[in-house]
Coordinates of C-alpha atoms in Angstrom, one line a residue:
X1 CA 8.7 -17.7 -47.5
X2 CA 7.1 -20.8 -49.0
X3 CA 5.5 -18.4 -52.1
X4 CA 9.1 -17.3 -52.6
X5 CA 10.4 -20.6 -52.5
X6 CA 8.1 -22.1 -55.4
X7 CA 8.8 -19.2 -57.6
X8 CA 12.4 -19.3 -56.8
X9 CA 13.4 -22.7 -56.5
X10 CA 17.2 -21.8 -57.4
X11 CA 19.0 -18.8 -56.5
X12 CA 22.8 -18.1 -58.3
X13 CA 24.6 -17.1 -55.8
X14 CA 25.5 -14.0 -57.5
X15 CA 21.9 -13.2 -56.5
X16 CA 23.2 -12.7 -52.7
X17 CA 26.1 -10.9 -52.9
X18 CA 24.9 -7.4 -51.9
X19 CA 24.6 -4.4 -54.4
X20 CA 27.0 -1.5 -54.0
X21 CA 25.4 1.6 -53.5
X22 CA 24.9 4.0 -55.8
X23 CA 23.8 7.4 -56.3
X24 CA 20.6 8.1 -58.3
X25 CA 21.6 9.7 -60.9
X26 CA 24.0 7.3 -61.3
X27 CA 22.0 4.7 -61.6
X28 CA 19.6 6.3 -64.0
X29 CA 22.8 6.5 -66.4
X30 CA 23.6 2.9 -66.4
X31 CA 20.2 1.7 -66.9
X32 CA 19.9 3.9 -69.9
X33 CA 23.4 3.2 -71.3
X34 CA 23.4 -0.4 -71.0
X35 CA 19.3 -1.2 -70.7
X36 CA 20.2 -3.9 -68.0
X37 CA 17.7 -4.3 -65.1
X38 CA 18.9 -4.8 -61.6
X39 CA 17.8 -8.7 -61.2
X40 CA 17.6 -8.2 -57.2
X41 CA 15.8 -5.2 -57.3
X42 CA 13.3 -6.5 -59.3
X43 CA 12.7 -9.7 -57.6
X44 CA 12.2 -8.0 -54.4
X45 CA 9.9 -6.1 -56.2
X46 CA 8.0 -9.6 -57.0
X47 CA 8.2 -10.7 -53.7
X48 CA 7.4 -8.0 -51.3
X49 CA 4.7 -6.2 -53.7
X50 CA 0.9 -7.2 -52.7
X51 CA -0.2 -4.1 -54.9
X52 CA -0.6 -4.1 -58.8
X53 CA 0.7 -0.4 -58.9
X54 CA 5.0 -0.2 -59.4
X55 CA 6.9 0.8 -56.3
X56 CA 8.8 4.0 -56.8
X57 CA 12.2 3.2 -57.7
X58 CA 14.6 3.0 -54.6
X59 CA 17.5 5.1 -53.9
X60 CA 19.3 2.8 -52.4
X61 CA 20.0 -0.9 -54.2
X62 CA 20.1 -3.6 -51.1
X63 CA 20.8 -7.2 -51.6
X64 CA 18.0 -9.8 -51.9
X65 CA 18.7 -11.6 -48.5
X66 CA 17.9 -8.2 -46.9
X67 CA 15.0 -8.0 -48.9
X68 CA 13.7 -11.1 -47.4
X69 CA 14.2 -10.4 -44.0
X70 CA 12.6 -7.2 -44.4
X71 CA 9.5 -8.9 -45.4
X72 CA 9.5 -11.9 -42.6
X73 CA 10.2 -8.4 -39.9
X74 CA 7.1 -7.0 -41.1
X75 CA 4.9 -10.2 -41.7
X76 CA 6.2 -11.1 -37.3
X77 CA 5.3 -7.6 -36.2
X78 CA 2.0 -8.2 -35.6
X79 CA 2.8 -11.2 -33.5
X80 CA 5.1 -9.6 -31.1
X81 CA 3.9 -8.9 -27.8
X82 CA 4.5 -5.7 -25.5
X83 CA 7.1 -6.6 -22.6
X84 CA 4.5 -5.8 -20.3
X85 CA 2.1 -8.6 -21.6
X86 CA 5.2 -11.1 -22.2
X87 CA 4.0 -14.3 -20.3
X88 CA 7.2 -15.4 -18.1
X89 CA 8.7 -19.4 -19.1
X90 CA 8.5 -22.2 -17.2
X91 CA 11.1 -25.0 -16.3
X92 CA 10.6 -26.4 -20.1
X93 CA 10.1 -23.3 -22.0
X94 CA 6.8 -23.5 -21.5
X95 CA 4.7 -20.0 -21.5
X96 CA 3.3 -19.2 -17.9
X97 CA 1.6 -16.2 -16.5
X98 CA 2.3 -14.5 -13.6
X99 CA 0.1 -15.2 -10.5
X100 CA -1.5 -12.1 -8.8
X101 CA -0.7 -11.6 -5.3
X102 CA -4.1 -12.4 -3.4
X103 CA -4.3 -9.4 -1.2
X104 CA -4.0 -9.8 2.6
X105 CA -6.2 -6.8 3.6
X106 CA -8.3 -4.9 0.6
X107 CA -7.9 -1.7 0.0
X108 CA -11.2 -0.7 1.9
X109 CA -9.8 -2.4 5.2
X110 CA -11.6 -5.5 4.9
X111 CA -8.9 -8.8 5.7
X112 CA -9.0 -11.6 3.2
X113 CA -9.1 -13.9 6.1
X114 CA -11.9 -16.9 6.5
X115 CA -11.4 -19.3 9.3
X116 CA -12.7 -23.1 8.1
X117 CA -13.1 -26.5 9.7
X118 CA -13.8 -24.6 13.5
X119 CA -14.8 -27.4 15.8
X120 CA -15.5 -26.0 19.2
X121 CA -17.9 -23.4 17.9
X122 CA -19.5 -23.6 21.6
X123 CA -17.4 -20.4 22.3
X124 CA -19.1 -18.1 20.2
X125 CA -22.5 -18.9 22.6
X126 CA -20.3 -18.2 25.6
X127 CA -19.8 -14.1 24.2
X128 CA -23.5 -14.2 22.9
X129 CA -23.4 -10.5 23.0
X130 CA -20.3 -10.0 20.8
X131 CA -21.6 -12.9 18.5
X132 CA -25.2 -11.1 17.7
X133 CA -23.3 -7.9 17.5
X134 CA -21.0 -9.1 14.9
X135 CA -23.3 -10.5 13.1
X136 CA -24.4 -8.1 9.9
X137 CA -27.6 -6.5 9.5
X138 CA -29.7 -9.0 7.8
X139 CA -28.8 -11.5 10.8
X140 CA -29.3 -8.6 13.2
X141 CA -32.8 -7.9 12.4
X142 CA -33.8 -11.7 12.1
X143 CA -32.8 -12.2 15.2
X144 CA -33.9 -8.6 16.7
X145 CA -37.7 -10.1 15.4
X146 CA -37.5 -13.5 16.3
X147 CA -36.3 -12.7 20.1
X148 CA -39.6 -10.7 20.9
X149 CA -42.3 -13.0 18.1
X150 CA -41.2 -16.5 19.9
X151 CA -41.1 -14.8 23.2
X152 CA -44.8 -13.3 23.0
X153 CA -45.4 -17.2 21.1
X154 CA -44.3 -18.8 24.1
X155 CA -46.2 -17.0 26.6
X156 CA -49.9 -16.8 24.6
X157 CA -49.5 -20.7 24.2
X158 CA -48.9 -20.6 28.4
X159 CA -52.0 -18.0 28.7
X160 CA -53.9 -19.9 26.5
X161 CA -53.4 -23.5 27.7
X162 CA -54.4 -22.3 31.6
X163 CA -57.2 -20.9 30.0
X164 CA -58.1 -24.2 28.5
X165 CA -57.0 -26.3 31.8
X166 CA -59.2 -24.0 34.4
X167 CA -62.4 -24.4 31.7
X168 CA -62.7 -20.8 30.5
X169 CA -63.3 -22.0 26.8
X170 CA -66.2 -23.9 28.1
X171 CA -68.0 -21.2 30.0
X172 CA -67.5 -17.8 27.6
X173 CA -71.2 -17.4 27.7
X174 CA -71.6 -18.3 31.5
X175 CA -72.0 -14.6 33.4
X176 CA -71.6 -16.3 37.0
X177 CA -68.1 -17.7 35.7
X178 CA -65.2 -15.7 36.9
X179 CA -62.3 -16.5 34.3
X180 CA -58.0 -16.6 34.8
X181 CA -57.9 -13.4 32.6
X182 CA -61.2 -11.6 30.8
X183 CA -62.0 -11.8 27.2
X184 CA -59.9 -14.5 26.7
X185 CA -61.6 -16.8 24.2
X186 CA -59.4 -18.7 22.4
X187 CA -55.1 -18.6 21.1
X188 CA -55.4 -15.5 18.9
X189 CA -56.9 -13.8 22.2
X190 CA -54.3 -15.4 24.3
X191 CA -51.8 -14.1 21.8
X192 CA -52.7 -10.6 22.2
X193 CA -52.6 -10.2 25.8
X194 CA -49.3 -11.4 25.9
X195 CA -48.0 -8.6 23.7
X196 CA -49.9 -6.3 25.7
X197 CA -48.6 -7.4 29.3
X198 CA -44.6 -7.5 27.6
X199 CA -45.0 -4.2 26.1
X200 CA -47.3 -2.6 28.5
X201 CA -49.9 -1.4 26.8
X202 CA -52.6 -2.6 28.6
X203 CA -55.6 -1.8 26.5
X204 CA -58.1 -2.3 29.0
X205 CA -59.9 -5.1 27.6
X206 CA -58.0 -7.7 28.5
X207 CA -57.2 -8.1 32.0
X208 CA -56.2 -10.8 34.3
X209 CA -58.1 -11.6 37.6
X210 CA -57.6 -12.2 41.3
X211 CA -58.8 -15.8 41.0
X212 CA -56.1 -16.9 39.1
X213 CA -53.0 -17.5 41.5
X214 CA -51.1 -19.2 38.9
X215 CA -51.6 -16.4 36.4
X216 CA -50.3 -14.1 38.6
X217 CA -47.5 -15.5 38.7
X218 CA -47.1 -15.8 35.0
X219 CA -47.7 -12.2 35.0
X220 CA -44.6 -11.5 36.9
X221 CA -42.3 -14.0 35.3
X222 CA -43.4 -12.1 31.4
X223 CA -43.1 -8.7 32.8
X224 CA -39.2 -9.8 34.1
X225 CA -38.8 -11.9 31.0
X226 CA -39.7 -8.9 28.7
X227 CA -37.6 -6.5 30.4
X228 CA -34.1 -8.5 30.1
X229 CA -35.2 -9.8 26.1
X230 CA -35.6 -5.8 25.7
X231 CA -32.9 -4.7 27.3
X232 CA -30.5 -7.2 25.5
X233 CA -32.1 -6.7 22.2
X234 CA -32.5 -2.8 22.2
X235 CA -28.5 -3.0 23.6
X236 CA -27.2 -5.0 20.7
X237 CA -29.2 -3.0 18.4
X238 CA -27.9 0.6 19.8
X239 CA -24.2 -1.1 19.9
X240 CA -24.5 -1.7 16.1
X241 CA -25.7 1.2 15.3
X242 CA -23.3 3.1 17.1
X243 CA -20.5 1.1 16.1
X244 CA -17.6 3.5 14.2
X245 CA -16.6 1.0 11.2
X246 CA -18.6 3.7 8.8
X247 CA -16.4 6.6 10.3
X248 CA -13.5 5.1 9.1
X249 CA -15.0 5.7 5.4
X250 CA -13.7 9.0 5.4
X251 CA -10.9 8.0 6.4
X252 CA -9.1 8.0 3.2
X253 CA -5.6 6.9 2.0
X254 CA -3.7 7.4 -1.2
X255 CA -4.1 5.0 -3.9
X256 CA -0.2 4.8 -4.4
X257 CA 2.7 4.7 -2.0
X258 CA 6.1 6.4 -3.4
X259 CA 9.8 6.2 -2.6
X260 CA 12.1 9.2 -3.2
X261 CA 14.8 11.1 -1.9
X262 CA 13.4 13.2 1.5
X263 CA 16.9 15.2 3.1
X264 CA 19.1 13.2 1.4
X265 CA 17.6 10.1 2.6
X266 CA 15.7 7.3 0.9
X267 CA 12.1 7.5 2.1
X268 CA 8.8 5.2 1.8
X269 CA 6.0 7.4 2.0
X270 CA 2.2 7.4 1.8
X271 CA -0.7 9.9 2.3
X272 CA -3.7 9.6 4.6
X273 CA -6.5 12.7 5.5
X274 CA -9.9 13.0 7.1
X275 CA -12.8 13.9 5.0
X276 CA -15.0 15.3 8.3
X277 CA -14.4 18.6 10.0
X278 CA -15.1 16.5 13.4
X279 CA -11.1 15.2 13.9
X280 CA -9.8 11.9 15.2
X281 CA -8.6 12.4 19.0
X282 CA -5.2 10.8 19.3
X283 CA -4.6 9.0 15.8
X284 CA -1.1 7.2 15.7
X285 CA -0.3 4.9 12.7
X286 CA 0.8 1.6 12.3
X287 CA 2.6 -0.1 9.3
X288 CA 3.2 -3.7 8.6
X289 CA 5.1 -5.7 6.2
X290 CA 3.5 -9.0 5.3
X291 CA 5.8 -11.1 3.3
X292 CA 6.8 -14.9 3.2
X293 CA 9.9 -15.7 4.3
X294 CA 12.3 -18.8 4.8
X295 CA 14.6 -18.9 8.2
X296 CA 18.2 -20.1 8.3
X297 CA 17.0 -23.6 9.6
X298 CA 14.4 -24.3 6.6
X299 CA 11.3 -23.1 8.5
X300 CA 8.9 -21.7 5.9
X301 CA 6.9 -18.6 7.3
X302 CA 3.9 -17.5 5.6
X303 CA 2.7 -14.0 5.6
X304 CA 5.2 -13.1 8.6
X305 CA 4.7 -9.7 9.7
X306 CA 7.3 -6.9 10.0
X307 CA 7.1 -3.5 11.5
X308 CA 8.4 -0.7 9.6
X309 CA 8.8 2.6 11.6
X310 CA 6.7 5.3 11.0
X311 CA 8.6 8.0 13.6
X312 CA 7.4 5.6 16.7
X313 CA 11.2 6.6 18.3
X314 CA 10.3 9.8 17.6
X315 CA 6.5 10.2 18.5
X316 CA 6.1 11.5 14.5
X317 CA 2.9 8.1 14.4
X318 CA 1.1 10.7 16.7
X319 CA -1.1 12.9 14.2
X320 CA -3.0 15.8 14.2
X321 CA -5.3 15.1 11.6
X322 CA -6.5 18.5 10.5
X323 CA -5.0 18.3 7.0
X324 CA -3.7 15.5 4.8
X325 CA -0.5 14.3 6.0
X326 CA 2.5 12.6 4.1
X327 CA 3.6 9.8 6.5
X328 CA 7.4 9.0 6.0
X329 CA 9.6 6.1 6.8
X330 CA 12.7 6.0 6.2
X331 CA 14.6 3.5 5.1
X332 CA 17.9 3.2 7.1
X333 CA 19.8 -0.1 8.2
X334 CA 17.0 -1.2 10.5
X335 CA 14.3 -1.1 7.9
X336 CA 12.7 -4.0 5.7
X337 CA 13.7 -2.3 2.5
X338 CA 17.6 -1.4 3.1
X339 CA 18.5 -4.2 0.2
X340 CA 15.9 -3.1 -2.2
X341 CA 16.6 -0.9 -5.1
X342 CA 14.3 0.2 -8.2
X343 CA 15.1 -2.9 -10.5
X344 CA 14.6 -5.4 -7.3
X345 CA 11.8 -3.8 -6.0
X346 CA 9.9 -4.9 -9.3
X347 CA 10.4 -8.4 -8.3
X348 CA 9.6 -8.2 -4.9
X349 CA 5.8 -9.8 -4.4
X350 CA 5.0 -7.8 -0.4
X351 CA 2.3 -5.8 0.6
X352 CA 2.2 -3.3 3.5
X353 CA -0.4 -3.0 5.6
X354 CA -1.5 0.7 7.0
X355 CA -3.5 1.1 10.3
X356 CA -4.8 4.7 11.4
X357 CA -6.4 4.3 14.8
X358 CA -7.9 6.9 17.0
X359 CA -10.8 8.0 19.1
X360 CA -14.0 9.5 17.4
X361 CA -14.9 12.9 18.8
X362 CA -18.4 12.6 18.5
X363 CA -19.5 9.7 20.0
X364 CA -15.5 8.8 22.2
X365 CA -15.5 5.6 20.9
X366 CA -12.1 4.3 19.1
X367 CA -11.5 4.0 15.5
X368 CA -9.7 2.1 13.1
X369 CA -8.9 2.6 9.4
X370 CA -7.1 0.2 7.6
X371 CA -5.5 0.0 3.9
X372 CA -2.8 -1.9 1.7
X373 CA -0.5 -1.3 -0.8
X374 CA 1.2 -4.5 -3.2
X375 CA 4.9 -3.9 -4.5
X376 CA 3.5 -2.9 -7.8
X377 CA 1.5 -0.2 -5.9
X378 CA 4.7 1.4 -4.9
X379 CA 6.6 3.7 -7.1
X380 CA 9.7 4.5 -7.3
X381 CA 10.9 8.0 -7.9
X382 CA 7.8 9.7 -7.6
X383 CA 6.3 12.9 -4.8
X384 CA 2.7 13.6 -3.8
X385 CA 1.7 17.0 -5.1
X386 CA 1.2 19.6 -3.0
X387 CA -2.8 19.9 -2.6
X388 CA -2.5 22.8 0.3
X389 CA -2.7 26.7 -0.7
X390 CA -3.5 29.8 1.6
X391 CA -6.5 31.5 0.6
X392 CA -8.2 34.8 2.5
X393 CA -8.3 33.7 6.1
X394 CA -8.0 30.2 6.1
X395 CA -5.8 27.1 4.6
X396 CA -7.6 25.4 1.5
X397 CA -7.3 22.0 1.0
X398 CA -8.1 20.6 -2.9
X399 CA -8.8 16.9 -2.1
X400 CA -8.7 16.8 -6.1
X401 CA -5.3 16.4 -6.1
X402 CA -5.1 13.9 -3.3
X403 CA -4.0 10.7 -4.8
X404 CA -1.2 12.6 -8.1
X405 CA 1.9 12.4 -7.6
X406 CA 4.7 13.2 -10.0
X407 CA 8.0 12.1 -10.8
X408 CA 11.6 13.4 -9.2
X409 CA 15.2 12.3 -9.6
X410 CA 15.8 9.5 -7.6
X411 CA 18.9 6.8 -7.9
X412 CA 17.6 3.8 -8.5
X413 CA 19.9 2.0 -6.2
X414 CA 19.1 0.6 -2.7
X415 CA 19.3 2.5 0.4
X416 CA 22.5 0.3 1.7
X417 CA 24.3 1.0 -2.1
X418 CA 24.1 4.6 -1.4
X419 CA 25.2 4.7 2.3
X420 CA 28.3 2.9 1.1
X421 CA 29.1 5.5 -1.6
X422 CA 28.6 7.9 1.1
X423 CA 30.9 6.1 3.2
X424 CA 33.6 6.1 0.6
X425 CA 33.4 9.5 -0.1
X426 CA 33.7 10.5 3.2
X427 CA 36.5 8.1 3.7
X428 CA 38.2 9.7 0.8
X429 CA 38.1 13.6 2.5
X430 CA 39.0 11.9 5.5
X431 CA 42.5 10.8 4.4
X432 CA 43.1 13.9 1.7
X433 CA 42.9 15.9 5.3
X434 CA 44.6 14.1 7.2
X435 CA 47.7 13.8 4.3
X436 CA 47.9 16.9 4.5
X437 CA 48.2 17.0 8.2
X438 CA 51.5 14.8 8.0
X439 CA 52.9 17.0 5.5
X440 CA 52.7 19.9 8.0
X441 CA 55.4 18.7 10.4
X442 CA 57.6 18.1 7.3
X443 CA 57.8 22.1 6.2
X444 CA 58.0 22.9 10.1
X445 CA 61.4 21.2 9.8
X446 CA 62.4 22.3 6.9
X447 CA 61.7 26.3 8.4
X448 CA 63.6 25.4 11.4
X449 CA 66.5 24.5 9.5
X450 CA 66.4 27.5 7.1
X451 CA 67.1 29.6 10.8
X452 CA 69.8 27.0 11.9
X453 CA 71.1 28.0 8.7
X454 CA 70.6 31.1 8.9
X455 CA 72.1 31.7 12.4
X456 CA 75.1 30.3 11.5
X457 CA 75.8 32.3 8.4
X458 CA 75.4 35.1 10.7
X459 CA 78.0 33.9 12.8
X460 CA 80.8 34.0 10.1
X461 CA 80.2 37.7 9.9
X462 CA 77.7 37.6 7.2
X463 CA 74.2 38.6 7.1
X464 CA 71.3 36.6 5.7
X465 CA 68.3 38.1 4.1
X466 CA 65.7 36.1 3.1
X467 CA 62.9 37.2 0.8
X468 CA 59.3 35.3 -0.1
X469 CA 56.4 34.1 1.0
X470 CA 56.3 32.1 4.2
X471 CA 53.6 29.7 5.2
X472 CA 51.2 29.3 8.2
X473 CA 53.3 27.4 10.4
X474 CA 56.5 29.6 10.2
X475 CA 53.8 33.2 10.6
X476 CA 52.7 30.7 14.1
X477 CA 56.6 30.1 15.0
X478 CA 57.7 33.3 14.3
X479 CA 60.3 32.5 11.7
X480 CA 58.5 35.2 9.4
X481 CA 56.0 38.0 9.6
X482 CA 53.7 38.6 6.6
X483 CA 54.6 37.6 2.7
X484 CA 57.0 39.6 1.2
X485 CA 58.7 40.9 4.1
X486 CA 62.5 40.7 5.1
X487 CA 64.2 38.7 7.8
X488 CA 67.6 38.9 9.4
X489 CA 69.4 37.6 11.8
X490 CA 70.2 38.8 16.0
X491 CA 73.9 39.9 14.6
X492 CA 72.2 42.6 11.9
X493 CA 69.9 43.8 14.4
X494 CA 72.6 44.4 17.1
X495 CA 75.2 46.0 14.5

């Protein structure tokens, strides 16, 4: 705009009125008749040119003003942004981008929970057993080799200093010198034998005497020492190992959870399967809603949890986890998401929490899977594919297709929106029926009279005949007999 300014400082105004449109040929004839040039057209041509090479010669003559905003579209196209990038604007205009949800649990189970300024940490040493267990591996095995190094420590220092109260240091070479324990010559020896009286061994080489009261009863206390540090140890050790938090890794869940239409009937749905061929005994599934919310008195709740039925009334959360399941829920006036249509639900900052739990048939000991899905995890209007086919003697499941879904003809309005439409259009057949159950008395009358007529017409010595179709409430009175047939009256049948 600024180049066009300079070299056009002054525009007539004839300049802006816009061109009528003519034909080619058309305009081929006036330029060669009259040899004037088309001042618009050829300043556009100055202006939105960058190459040396003529333009071919338009078809259509457009004013200049379009011209120029032809050329300030293209020159802003690069700077326009997709609507999915667009940054949203703050209270002054201001650009500001969208905050990510920080996920309550992860998508492999584990919570996004850390618990800070803990002041009576004294519990944890009252569940000592649960603490070490809970600890990771690293931990695990510091401790697992600290428990039995300061313990074998602690008792070599004991051997060794009765050793070095009673005199054996001083008398190693004496033969008439009958020691605490043999061969014990200094810490490094001391050290050894009290490996070998915790662990048993008993080499043979080291051995403690009958001289020694007070070494005897060291003896004991190590040997009852050694068996509760082993038996605490070797427990926490086999309870970690045994624990079933790597079973639930094939315990898969679908990336994606999907809302459709499932007998008529808006449905959340999700899909969960078991990658072993040893099944979970009695799996039921839990879902939770975590979202913040605001009470009628001002109280601010965050992360409040609500449950959202999964066929619990029903006993459909009990699985037989042979096959990938589809776990429903649907969404009925009871539900979390009865208000929430397509266009809201891409507002909506939630997350729903999934919890598989069941007993492991291997080793009986219970289970838990967990996984999440955020609001922008959910789509709308979409089915899992089928990933199930019958092959020659057995069912063959293609965990390839586990997570693709596809899309299906959903309305986009909430749950509650189409209940009400379904309301109305019941309540409309409800009173077109019963209309014309009102107007059914009205032609029983009306028949009734026709024979009160009729009767008396019959009276006066002449007959009446009448001839059409009669309707279903005269064939039930018996005023007529089929269509087309001919009544007449008691006098005409008795003459």
């Amino acid at each position: 705009m600024a180049l066009e300014n300079s070299v056009l400082p002054s525009r007539p105004d004839s300049l802006a009125l816009p061109v009528e449109e003519k034909k080619h040929g058309e305009e081929e004839a006036e330029v060669a008749s009259t040899g004037v040039f088309n001042v618009s057209e050829e300043l556009g041509h100055v202006v939105t040119t960058q190459t040396s090479s003529p333009p071919a010669p338009a078809k259509v003559n457009r004013s200049f003003q379009s011209k120029l905003a032809e050329r300030e579209a293209t020159a802003n196209q690069h700077r326009k942004k997709t609507p999915g990038t667009e940054k949203e604007r703050g209270r002054f205009g201001w650009a500001r981008a969208r905050r990510k949800r920080q996920r309550y649990v992860e998508k492999n189970g584990r919570c996004n929970v850390q618990h800070g300024n803990m002041r009576e940490t004294y519990r944890y040493l009252t569940d000592i057993f649960t603490t070490l267990v809970d600890l990771n591996w690293r931990c695990s095995l510091f401790v697992f080799v600290m428990a039995y190094a300061v313990t074998w420590l602690f008792f070599g220092a004991i051997w060794y200093l009765i050793a070095y109260c009673r005199g054996d240091l001083d008398h190693l070479e004496d033969i008439n010198w009958t020691p605490c324990v043999d061969n014990v010559n200094g810490f490094i020896s001391a050290f050894l034998f009290s490996i070998e009286t915790e662990t048993t061994i008993g080499y043979g080489h080291r051995v403690i005497t009958d001289q020694c009261p007070v070494g005897t009863m060291l003896l004991l206390l190590q040997a009852i020492l050694g068996s509760m540090v082993n038996a605490f140890m070797v427990g926490c050790m086999f309870v970690k190992i045994s624990q079933p938090n790597k079973r639930a890794e094939t315990l898969v869940f679908s990336k994606h959870a999907v809302i459709s239409l499932r007998d008529d009937k808006l449905c959340l749905m999700f899909r969960v399967g078991d990658l072993r061929s040893s099944h979970i005994v009695g799996a039921n599934m839990r879902a939770k809603l975590i979202k913040s919310k605001q009470t009628q008195e001002g109280e601010f709740i965050p992360l409040d949890q609500t449950d959202i039925s999964v066929g619990f009334e029903t006993g459909d959360d009990r699985l037989f986890l042979v096959s990938p399941l589809v776990i429903s829920h649907e969404i009925d006036a009871h539900s979390a998401f009865w208000d929430m249509s397509q266009a809201q639900l891409e507002k909506e900052d939630f997350e729903i929490v999934v919890i598989l739990e069941g007993m492991v048939e291997a080793t009986g000991m219970t289970c838990q899977a967990r996984s999440s899905y955020l609001a922008e995890e959910v789509l709308w209007g979409h089915r899992f594919s089928p990933m199930m086919s019958l092959a020659e003697g057995f069912f063959d499941v293609d965990y390839g297709a586990f997570h693709h879904t596809f899309e299906v003809d959903t309305p986009s309005r909430s749950a509650r929106e189409l209940a009400l439409a379904a309301a109305r259009l019941d309540a409309h057949l409800y009173w077109s029926i019963s209309s014309r159950l009102d107007e059914e008395p009205t032609l029983a009358e009306q028949a009734a009279k026709q024979a009160d007529g009729g009767s008396a017409n019959s009276k006066g010595g002449e007959p009446m005949f009448t001839v059409g179709e009669m309707t279903d409430i005269q064939e039930q009175s018996g005023l007529g007999e089929l269509n087309g047939s001919v009544a007449t009256d008691q006098s005409e049948s008795e003459a």
